[in-house]
PDB file of C-alpha atoms in Angstrom:
ATOM      1  CA  MET A  25      -2.699 -40.493 128.714  1.00  0.00           C
ATOM      2  CA  TYR A  26      -1.101 -37.366 127.156  1.00  0.00           C
ATOM      3  CA  ALA A  27       2.562 -36.537 127.520  1.00  0.00           C
ATOM      4  CA  GLU A  28       3.512 -33.164 126.519  1.00  0.00           C
ATOM      5  CA  LEU A  29       6.661 -33.035 124.593  1.00  0.00           C
ATOM      6  CA  HIS A  30       7.377 -29.417 123.503  1.00  0.00           C
ATOM      7  CA  CYS A  31       7.673 -27.258 126.761  1.00  0.00           C
ATOM      8  CA  HIS A  32       9.418 -24.053 127.656  1.00  0.00           C
ATOM      9  CA  SER A  33      10.608 -23.273 130.986  1.00  0.00           C
ATOM     10  CA  TYR A  34      12.202 -20.050 132.427  1.00  0.00           C
ATOM     11  CA  TYR A  35      15.629 -21.402 130.927  1.00  0.00           C
ATOM     12  CA  SER A  36      14.190 -20.675 127.544  1.00  0.00           C
ATOM     13  CA  PHE A  37      15.823 -16.961 128.271  1.00  0.00           C
ATOM     14  CA  HIS A  38      13.235 -14.115 127.719  1.00  0.00           C
ATOM     15  CA  ASP A  39      10.498 -16.849 126.396  1.00  0.00           C
ATOM     16  CA  GLY A  40       9.376 -19.367 129.040  1.00  0.00           C
ATOM     17  CA  ALA A  41       7.295 -17.685 131.918  1.00  0.00           C
ATOM     18  CA  SER A  42       7.160 -20.712 134.270  1.00  0.00           C
ATOM     19  CA  SER A  43       9.726 -22.478 136.590  1.00  0.00           C
ATOM     20  CA  LEU A  44      10.598 -26.572 136.079  1.00  0.00           C
ATOM     21  CA  GLU A  45       8.994 -26.888 139.818  1.00  0.00           C
ATOM     22  CA  GLU A  46       5.833 -24.669 138.527  1.00  0.00           C
ATOM     23  CA  LEU A  47       5.866 -26.843 135.125  1.00  0.00           C
ATOM     24  CA  MET A  48       6.220 -30.336 136.735  1.00  0.00           C
ATOM     25  CA  VAL A  49       4.025 -29.733 139.575  1.00  0.00           C
ATOM     26  CA  ARG A  50       1.331 -28.784 136.760  1.00  0.00           C
ATOM     27  CA  ALA A  51       1.584 -31.549 134.955  1.00  0.00           C
ATOM     28  CA  LYS A  52       1.334 -34.113 137.791  1.00  0.00           C
ATOM     29  CA  GLU A  53      -2.046 -32.420 138.916  1.00  0.00           C
ATOM     30  CA  LEU A  54      -3.217 -32.812 135.215  1.00  0.00           C
ATOM     31  CA  GLY A  55      -2.078 -36.688 135.090  1.00  0.00           C
ATOM     32  CA  TYR A  56       0.551 -36.192 132.791  1.00  0.00           C
ATOM     33  CA  ARG A  57       2.489 -39.739 132.419  1.00  0.00           C
ATOM     34  CA  ALA A  58       5.400 -37.868 131.103  1.00  0.00           C
ATOM     35  CA  LEU A  59       6.502 -34.235 130.431  1.00  0.00           C
ATOM     36  CA  ALA A  60       9.247 -33.452 128.042  1.00  0.00           C
ATOM     37  CA  VAL A  61      11.364 -29.652 128.460  1.00  0.00           C
ATOM     38  CA  THR A  62      12.490 -28.670 125.265  1.00  0.00           C
ATOM     39  CA  ASP A  63      14.149 -25.103 126.064  1.00  0.00           C
ATOM     40  CA  HIS A  64      15.937 -23.104 123.297  1.00  0.00           C
ATOM     41  CA  ASP A  65      19.077 -23.931 122.326  1.00  0.00           C
ATOM     42  CA  ASN A  66      20.355 -25.218 125.685  1.00  0.00           C
ATOM     43  CA  LEU A  67      20.284 -27.909 128.666  1.00  0.00           C
ATOM     44  CA  CYS A  68      20.929 -25.688 131.568  1.00  0.00           C
ATOM     45  CA  GLY A  69      17.759 -27.104 133.311  1.00  0.00           C
ATOM     46  CA  ALA A  70      18.647 -30.590 132.687  1.00  0.00           C
ATOM     47  CA  MET A  71      20.083 -31.863 135.861  1.00  0.00           C
ATOM     48  CA  ARG A  72      17.438 -29.764 138.002  1.00  0.00           C
ATOM     49  CA  PHE A  73      14.360 -31.200 135.904  1.00  0.00           C
ATOM     50  CA  ALA A  74      15.573 -34.777 135.984  1.00  0.00           C
ATOM     51  CA  GLN A  75      15.862 -34.703 139.718  1.00  0.00           C
ATOM     52  CA  LEU A  76      12.199 -33.162 139.837  1.00  0.00           C
ATOM     53  CA  ALA A  77      10.599 -35.813 137.699  1.00  0.00           C
ATOM     54  CA  LYS A  78      12.269 -38.486 140.111  1.00  0.00           C
ATOM     55  CA  SER A  79      10.785 -37.052 142.855  1.00  0.00           C
ATOM     56  CA  LEU A  80       7.327 -36.533 141.617  1.00  0.00           C
ATOM     57  CA  GLU A  81       7.349 -39.911 139.998  1.00  0.00           C
ATOM     58  CA  ILE A  82       6.554 -38.725 136.535  1.00  0.00           C
ATOM     59  CA  GLN A  83       8.581 -39.386 133.398  1.00  0.00           C
ATOM     60  CA  GLY A  84      10.685 -36.563 132.638  1.00  0.00           C
ATOM     61  CA  ILE A  85      12.222 -36.423 128.935  1.00  0.00           C
ATOM     62  CA  ILE A  86      15.041 -34.098 128.121  1.00  0.00           C
ATOM     63  CA  GLY A  87      15.115 -32.315 125.139  1.00  0.00           C
ATOM     64  CA  ALA A  88      15.892 -28.961 123.579  1.00  0.00           C
ATOM     65  CA  GLU A  89      14.256 -26.837 120.527  1.00  0.00           C
ATOM     66  CA  VAL A  90      17.174 -26.136 118.631  1.00  0.00           C
ATOM     67  CA  THR A  91      17.481 -22.993 116.075  1.00  0.00           C
ATOM     68  CA  LEU A  92      18.867 -24.338 112.659  1.00  0.00           C
ATOM     69  CA  ASN A  93      20.725 -22.084 109.916  1.00  0.00           C
ATOM     70  CA  GLY A  94      17.930 -19.752 108.831  1.00  0.00           C
ATOM     71  CA  GLY A  95      16.312 -19.507 111.848  1.00  0.00           C
ATOM     72  CA  HIS A  96      14.254 -22.422 111.640  1.00  0.00           C
ATOM     73  CA  HIS A  97      13.293 -24.591 114.757  1.00  0.00           C
ATOM     74  CA  LEU A  98      13.465 -28.227 115.365  1.00  0.00           C
ATOM     75  CA  THR A  99      12.185 -30.057 118.342  1.00  0.00           C
ATOM     76  CA  LEU A 100      14.661 -32.952 119.523  1.00  0.00           C
ATOM     77  CA  LEU A 101      13.938 -35.338 122.388  1.00  0.00           C
ATOM     78  CA  VAL A 102      16.458 -37.765 124.180  1.00  0.00           C
ATOM     79  CA  LYS A 103      16.009 -41.392 124.040  1.00  0.00           C
ATOM     80  CA  ASP A 104      18.938 -42.866 125.975  1.00  0.00           C
ATOM     81  CA  ARG A 105      22.586 -41.789 127.296  1.00  0.00           C
ATOM     82  CA  GLN A 106      23.863 -41.790 123.621  1.00  0.00           C
ATOM     83  CA  GLY A 107      21.210 -39.605 122.402  1.00  0.00           C
ATOM     84  CA  TYR A 108      21.756 -37.060 125.533  1.00  0.00           C
ATOM     85  CA  GLY A 109      25.450 -36.963 124.224  1.00  0.00           C
ATOM     86  CA  ASN A 110      24.701 -36.251 121.120  1.00  0.00           C
ATOM     87  CA  LEU A 111      22.406 -33.583 121.858  1.00  0.00           C
ATOM     88  CA  CYS A 112      25.142 -32.018 123.728  1.00  0.00           C
ATOM     89  CA  ARG A 113      27.434 -32.212 120.870  1.00  0.00           C
ATOM     90  CA  LEU A 114      24.683 -30.235 118.586  1.00  0.00           C
ATOM     91  CA  ILE A 115      23.934 -27.690 121.215  1.00  0.00           C
ATOM     92  CA  THR A 116      27.870 -26.827 121.642  1.00  0.00           C
ATOM     93  CA  ALA A 117      28.208 -26.749 117.658  1.00  0.00           C
ATOM     94  CA  ALA A 118      25.448 -24.609 117.627  1.00  0.00           C
ATOM     95  CA  GLN A 119      27.035 -22.128 120.095  1.00  0.00           C
ATOM     96  CA  ASN A 120      30.017 -22.083 118.456  1.00  0.00           C
ATOM     97  CA  THR A 121      28.767 -21.676 115.150  1.00  0.00           C
ATOM     98  CA  GLY A 122      26.320 -18.497 115.787  1.00  0.00           C
ATOM     99  CA  GLU A 123      26.678 -15.065 116.949  1.00  0.00           C
ATOM    100  CA  ARG A 124      26.664 -14.526 120.399  1.00  0.00           C
ATOM    101  CA  ASN A 125      23.218 -15.224 122.039  1.00  0.00           C
ATOM    102  CA  ASP A 126      22.015 -16.416 118.507  1.00  0.00           C
ATOM    103  CA  PRO A 127      22.983 -20.135 118.109  1.00  0.00           C
ATOM    104  CA  ARG A 128      22.626 -21.877 114.656  1.00  0.00           C
ATOM    105  CA  LEU A 129      22.981 -25.498 114.035  1.00  0.00           C
ATOM    106  CA  SER A 130      23.558 -26.859 110.759  1.00  0.00           C
ATOM    107  CA  PRO A 131      21.458 -29.790 109.792  1.00  0.00           C
ATOM    108  CA  SER A 132      24.287 -31.432 107.854  1.00  0.00           C
ATOM    109  CA  LEU A 133      25.543 -32.327 111.515  1.00  0.00           C
ATOM    110  CA  PHE A 134      22.616 -34.620 112.197  1.00  0.00           C
ATOM    111  CA  ALA A 135      24.412 -37.349 109.652  1.00  0.00           C
ATOM    112  CA  GLU A 136      26.858 -38.269 112.268  1.00  0.00           C
ATOM    113  CA  HIS A 137      24.857 -37.184 115.989  1.00  0.00           C
ATOM    114  CA  SER A 138      21.288 -38.587 115.306  1.00  0.00           C
ATOM    115  CA  SER A 139      21.447 -42.033 117.041  1.00  0.00           C
ATOM    116  CA  GLY A 140      19.448 -41.814 120.495  1.00  0.00           C
ATOM    117  CA  LEU A 141      17.378 -38.866 119.483  1.00  0.00           C
ATOM    118  CA  ILE A 142      14.046 -38.389 118.070  1.00  0.00           C
ATOM    119  CA  ALA A 143      13.086 -35.403 115.871  1.00  0.00           C
ATOM    120  CA  LEU A 144       9.718 -33.483 115.651  1.00  0.00           C
ATOM    121  CA  SER A 145       9.444 -31.210 112.864  1.00  0.00           C
ATOM    122  CA  GLY A 146       8.970 -28.150 115.007  1.00  0.00           C
ATOM    123  CA  CYS A 147       6.713 -25.300 115.732  1.00  0.00           C
ATOM    124  CA  PRO A 148       5.219 -22.819 113.143  1.00  0.00           C
ATOM    125  CA  LEU A 149       8.685 -21.544 112.846  1.00  0.00           C
ATOM    126  CA  GLY A 150      10.016 -25.041 111.539  1.00  0.00           C
ATOM    127  CA  GLU A 151      11.267 -25.306 108.246  1.00  0.00           C
ATOM    128  CA  LEU A 152       8.612 -28.037 107.408  1.00  0.00           C
ATOM    129  CA  SER A 153       5.843 -25.897 108.318  1.00  0.00           C
ATOM    130  CA  GLN A 154       7.406 -22.999 106.231  1.00  0.00           C
ATOM    131  CA  LEU A 155       7.326 -24.660 103.453  1.00  0.00           C
ATOM    132  CA  ILE A 156       4.174 -26.033 103.958  1.00  0.00           C
ATOM    133  CA  VAL A 157       2.183 -22.662 104.676  1.00  0.00           C
ATOM    134  CA  LYS A 158       3.834 -21.404 101.319  1.00  0.00           C
ATOM    135  CA  SER A 159       2.741 -24.389  99.280  1.00  0.00           C
ATOM    136  CA  ARG A 160       5.934 -25.565  98.427  1.00  0.00           C
ATOM    137  CA  TYR A 161       4.914 -29.275  98.690  1.00  0.00           C
ATOM    138  CA  ALA A 162       7.942 -30.733  96.439  1.00  0.00           C
ATOM    139  CA  GLU A 163      10.242 -29.164  98.962  1.00  0.00           C
ATOM    140  CA  ALA A 164       8.346 -30.103 101.730  1.00  0.00           C
ATOM    141  CA  LYS A 165       8.664 -33.639 100.637  1.00  0.00           C
ATOM    142  CA  ASP A 166      12.186 -33.704 100.019  1.00  0.00           C
ATOM    143  CA  LEU A 167      13.038 -32.085 103.513  1.00  0.00           C
ATOM    144  CA  VAL A 168      10.583 -35.151 104.983  1.00  0.00           C
ATOM    145  CA  ARG A 169      12.825 -37.891 103.027  1.00  0.00           C
ATOM    146  CA  GLN A 170      16.139 -36.287 104.356  1.00  0.00           C
ATOM    147  CA  TYR A 171      15.108 -36.239 107.917  1.00  0.00           C
ATOM    148  CA  LEU A 172      14.060 -39.786 107.712  1.00  0.00           C
ATOM    149  CA  ASP A 173      17.542 -40.619 106.119  1.00  0.00           C
ATOM    150  CA  TRP A 174      18.962 -38.873 109.158  1.00  0.00           C
ATOM    151  CA  PHE A 175      17.111 -40.372 111.870  1.00  0.00           C
ATOM    152  CA  GLY A 176      14.995 -43.213 110.614  1.00  0.00           C
ATOM    153  CA  PRO A 177      11.202 -43.688 110.121  1.00  0.00           C
ATOM    154  CA  GLU A 178      10.752 -44.558 113.843  1.00  0.00           C
ATOM    155  CA  ASN A 179      12.644 -41.437 115.227  1.00  0.00           C
ATOM    156  CA  TYR A 180      11.086 -38.385 113.100  1.00  0.00           C
ATOM    157  CA  PHE A 181       7.379 -37.268 113.284  1.00  0.00           C
ATOM    158  CA  ILE A 182       5.490 -34.197 111.868  1.00  0.00           C
ATOM    159  CA  GLU A 183       4.385 -32.097 114.918  1.00  0.00           C
ATOM    160  CA  LEU A 184       1.034 -30.897 114.858  1.00  0.00           C
ATOM    161  CA  GLN A 185       0.542 -27.453 117.389  1.00  0.00           C
ATOM    162  CA  HIS A 186      -2.799 -26.050 117.732  1.00  0.00           C
ATOM    163  CA  ASN A 187      -3.106 -22.971 119.937  1.00  0.00           C
ATOM    164  CA  LEU A 188      -6.173 -21.276 118.411  1.00  0.00           C
ATOM    165  CA  ALA A 189      -3.736 -18.668 116.406  1.00  0.00           C
ATOM    166  CA  PRO A 190      -4.516 -17.691 112.985  1.00  0.00           C
ATOM    167  CA  GLY A 191      -3.294 -20.270 110.492  1.00  0.00           C
ATOM    168  CA  ASP A 192      -3.081 -22.968 112.954  1.00  0.00           C
ATOM    169  CA  THR A 193      -6.310 -25.122 111.571  1.00  0.00           C
ATOM    170  CA  GLU A 194      -4.929 -24.952 107.989  1.00  0.00           C
ATOM    171  CA  ARG A 195      -1.485 -25.476 108.663  1.00  0.00           C
ATOM    172  CA  ASN A 196      -2.052 -28.706 110.389  1.00  0.00           C
ATOM    173  CA  ARG A 197      -4.474 -29.940 107.719  1.00  0.00           C
ATOM    174  CA  ARG A 198      -1.653 -29.715 105.248  1.00  0.00           C
ATOM    175  CA  LEU A 199       0.685 -31.129 107.614  1.00  0.00           C
ATOM    176  CA  VAL A 200      -1.357 -34.446 107.711  1.00  0.00           C
ATOM    177  CA  ALA A 201      -1.889 -34.427 104.110  1.00  0.00           C
ATOM    178  CA  LEU A 202       1.748 -34.419 104.009  1.00  0.00           C
ATOM    179  CA  ALA A 203       2.254 -37.241 106.728  1.00  0.00           C
ATOM    180  CA  LYS A 204      -0.311 -39.455 105.225  1.00  0.00           C
ATOM    181  CA  GLU A 205       1.429 -39.288 101.679  1.00  0.00           C
ATOM    182  CA  THR A 206       4.958 -39.684 102.972  1.00  0.00           C
ATOM    183  CA  GLY A 207       4.093 -42.305 105.542  1.00  0.00           C
ATOM    184  CA  VAL A 208       5.201 -40.173 108.552  1.00  0.00           C
ATOM    185  CA  LYS A 209       3.609 -40.305 111.848  1.00  0.00           C
ATOM    186  CA  VAL A 210       2.085 -37.254 113.271  1.00  0.00           C
ATOM    187  CA  VAL A 211       2.283 -35.958 117.103  1.00  0.00           C
ATOM    188  CA  ALA A 212       0.143 -33.159 118.767  1.00  0.00           C
ATOM    189  CA  THR A 213       2.323 -31.084 121.224  1.00  0.00           C
ATOM    190  CA  GLY A 214       1.286 -28.141 123.205  1.00  0.00           C
ATOM    191  CA  ASN A 215       4.252 -25.507 122.301  1.00  0.00           C
ATOM    192  CA  VAL A 216       3.779 -24.625 126.409  1.00  0.00           C
ATOM    193  CA  HIS A 217       5.590 -21.250 127.413  1.00  0.00           C
ATOM    194  CA  TYR A 218       3.885 -21.226 130.788  1.00  0.00           C
ATOM    195  CA  HIS A 219       2.258 -23.793 133.457  1.00  0.00           C
ATOM    196  CA  VAL A 220      -1.129 -21.914 133.502  1.00  0.00           C
ATOM    197  CA  ARG A 221      -2.798 -19.203 131.401  1.00  0.00           C
ATOM    198  CA  GLU A 222      -2.796 -16.456 133.675  1.00  0.00           C
ATOM    199  CA  ARG A 223       1.117 -16.379 133.331  1.00  0.00           C
ATOM    200  CA  HIS A 224       0.927 -15.361 129.787  1.00  0.00           C
ATOM    201  CA  GLN A 225       1.142 -11.536 131.080  1.00  0.00           C
ATOM    202  CA  LEU A 226       4.869 -12.517 132.304  1.00  0.00           C
ATOM    203  CA  GLN A 227       5.695 -14.037 129.162  1.00  0.00           C
ATOM    204  CA  ASP A 228       4.768 -11.101 127.091  1.00  0.00           C
ATOM    205  CA  CYS A 229       6.984  -8.853 129.276  1.00  0.00           C
ATOM    206  CA  LEU A 230       9.664 -11.313 128.513  1.00  0.00           C
ATOM    207  CA  VAL A 231       9.580 -10.956 125.016  1.00  0.00           C
ATOM    208  CA  ALA A 232       9.320  -6.781 125.521  1.00  0.00           C
ATOM    209  CA  ILE A 233      12.350  -6.963 127.678  1.00  0.00           C
ATOM    210  CA  LYS A 234      14.132  -9.567 125.363  1.00  0.00           C
ATOM    211  CA  ASN A 235      13.635  -6.681 122.228  1.00  0.00           C
ATOM    212  CA  CYS A 236      14.163  -3.561 124.682  1.00  0.00           C
ATOM    213  CA  GLN A 237      10.935  -2.039 123.845  1.00  0.00           C
ATOM    214  CA  SER A 238       7.346  -1.502 125.565  1.00  0.00           C
ATOM    215  CA  LEU A 239       4.626  -3.857 125.563  1.00  0.00           C
ATOM    216  CA  GLU A 240       2.898  -1.605 122.827  1.00  0.00           C
ATOM    217  CA  GLU A 241       5.894  -1.798 120.408  1.00  0.00           C
ATOM    218  CA  THR A 242       6.233  -5.760 120.617  1.00  0.00           C
ATOM    219  CA  HIS A 243       2.845  -6.508 119.613  1.00  0.00           C
ATOM    220  CA  ARG A 244       3.933  -8.601 116.483  1.00  0.00           C
ATOM    221  CA  GLU A 245       6.472 -10.202 118.594  1.00  0.00           C
ATOM    222  CA  ARG A 246       4.439 -11.327 121.138  1.00  0.00           C
ATOM    223  CA  ARG A 247       2.345 -14.427 121.038  1.00  0.00           C
ATOM    224  CA  ALA A 248      -1.067 -14.271 119.120  1.00  0.00           C
ATOM    225  CA  ASN A 249      -3.222 -15.169 122.529  1.00  0.00           C
ATOM    226  CA  SER A 250      -2.876 -17.053 125.777  1.00  0.00           C
ATOM    227  CA  GLU A 251      -3.181 -20.357 124.702  1.00  0.00           C
ATOM    228  CA  TYR A 252       0.357 -21.675 125.369  1.00  0.00           C
ATOM    229  CA  TYR A 253      -0.329 -23.251 128.777  1.00  0.00           C
ATOM    230  CA  LEU A 254      -0.484 -26.775 130.158  1.00  0.00           C
ATOM    231  CA  ARG A 255      -3.751 -27.908 128.940  1.00  0.00           C
ATOM    232  CA  PRO A 256      -5.923 -30.627 130.505  1.00  0.00           C
ATOM    233  CA  VAL A 257      -6.391 -33.504 128.304  1.00  0.00           C
ATOM    234  CA  GLU A 258      -9.707 -32.841 127.457  1.00  0.00           C
ATOM    235  CA  GLU A 259      -8.710 -29.619 125.801  1.00  0.00           C
ATOM    236  CA  PHE A 260      -6.294 -31.488 123.481  1.00  0.00           C
ATOM    237  CA  GLU A 261      -8.978 -34.046 122.706  1.00  0.00           C
ATOM    238  CA  LEU A 262     -10.988 -31.333 121.547  1.00  0.00           C
ATOM    239  CA  LEU A 263      -8.333 -29.467 119.701  1.00  0.00           C
ATOM    240  CA  PHE A 264      -7.360 -32.802 117.455  1.00  0.00           C
ATOM    241  CA  ARG A 265     -10.594 -34.549 117.619  1.00  0.00           C
ATOM    242  CA  GLU A 266     -10.120 -35.106 113.851  1.00  0.00           C
ATOM    243  CA  CYS A 267      -6.651 -36.406 114.212  1.00  0.00           C
ATOM    244  CA  PRO A 268      -6.659 -38.516 117.487  1.00  0.00           C
ATOM    245  CA  GLU A 269      -3.191 -40.693 115.873  1.00  0.00           C
ATOM    246  CA  ALA A 270      -1.724 -37.359 117.048  1.00  0.00           C
ATOM    247  CA  LEU A 271      -2.532 -37.374 120.472  1.00  0.00           C
ATOM    248  CA  GLU A 272      -1.765 -41.023 120.583  1.00  0.00           C
ATOM    249  CA  ASN A 273       1.531 -41.151 119.299  1.00  0.00           C
TER     250      ASN A 273
END
């Protein structure tokens, strides 16, 4: 059964539009065996999330979507106690390095703080996705090799997201080809920002508030559509019908 590994709650401030309770209850309704919460650059909801997961008898996976130098995103998931400690250290380092409300993490820190963590290559704002979209394949291969060196082949995955936004299909096609060439596994995630589709309107408002602009003025900053919700597994099977291993992983 599918487990969502990339999900934002309202602890992704001005971005996530659903509470931890709403996300967990909806995941339970959909029959998910597990849910990861990967809020932006913080673990503010980790304790509450763990409590909810236990009460609902669903596996809760603690993680975060960290912002690297250059503004690229990377998804990190905790495997064990050591991984939680390393993720705390990495987030603290990012908060100390970046400007106020704009944390930035140096990837070089992964050399010492990758144990107990699983790394997914990230959303369309991930460095690997950006390189692939720009057809910079040699650099993309070098980047994959670097992450394999830091995390190991069992703990690094190329992340595929399909939210029916422009460019999703072609980007995923190129990422799958890169995965086959480099021997890295792929994994499908939903880039969830709200528990049901109707909540996208609130997410649009949060983005506008973050930018101190009106909804009309933030058309480019807002998400392309209302497809960033917790999906039934059947919808994922349709979206990734040409790459079922991404769902299995």
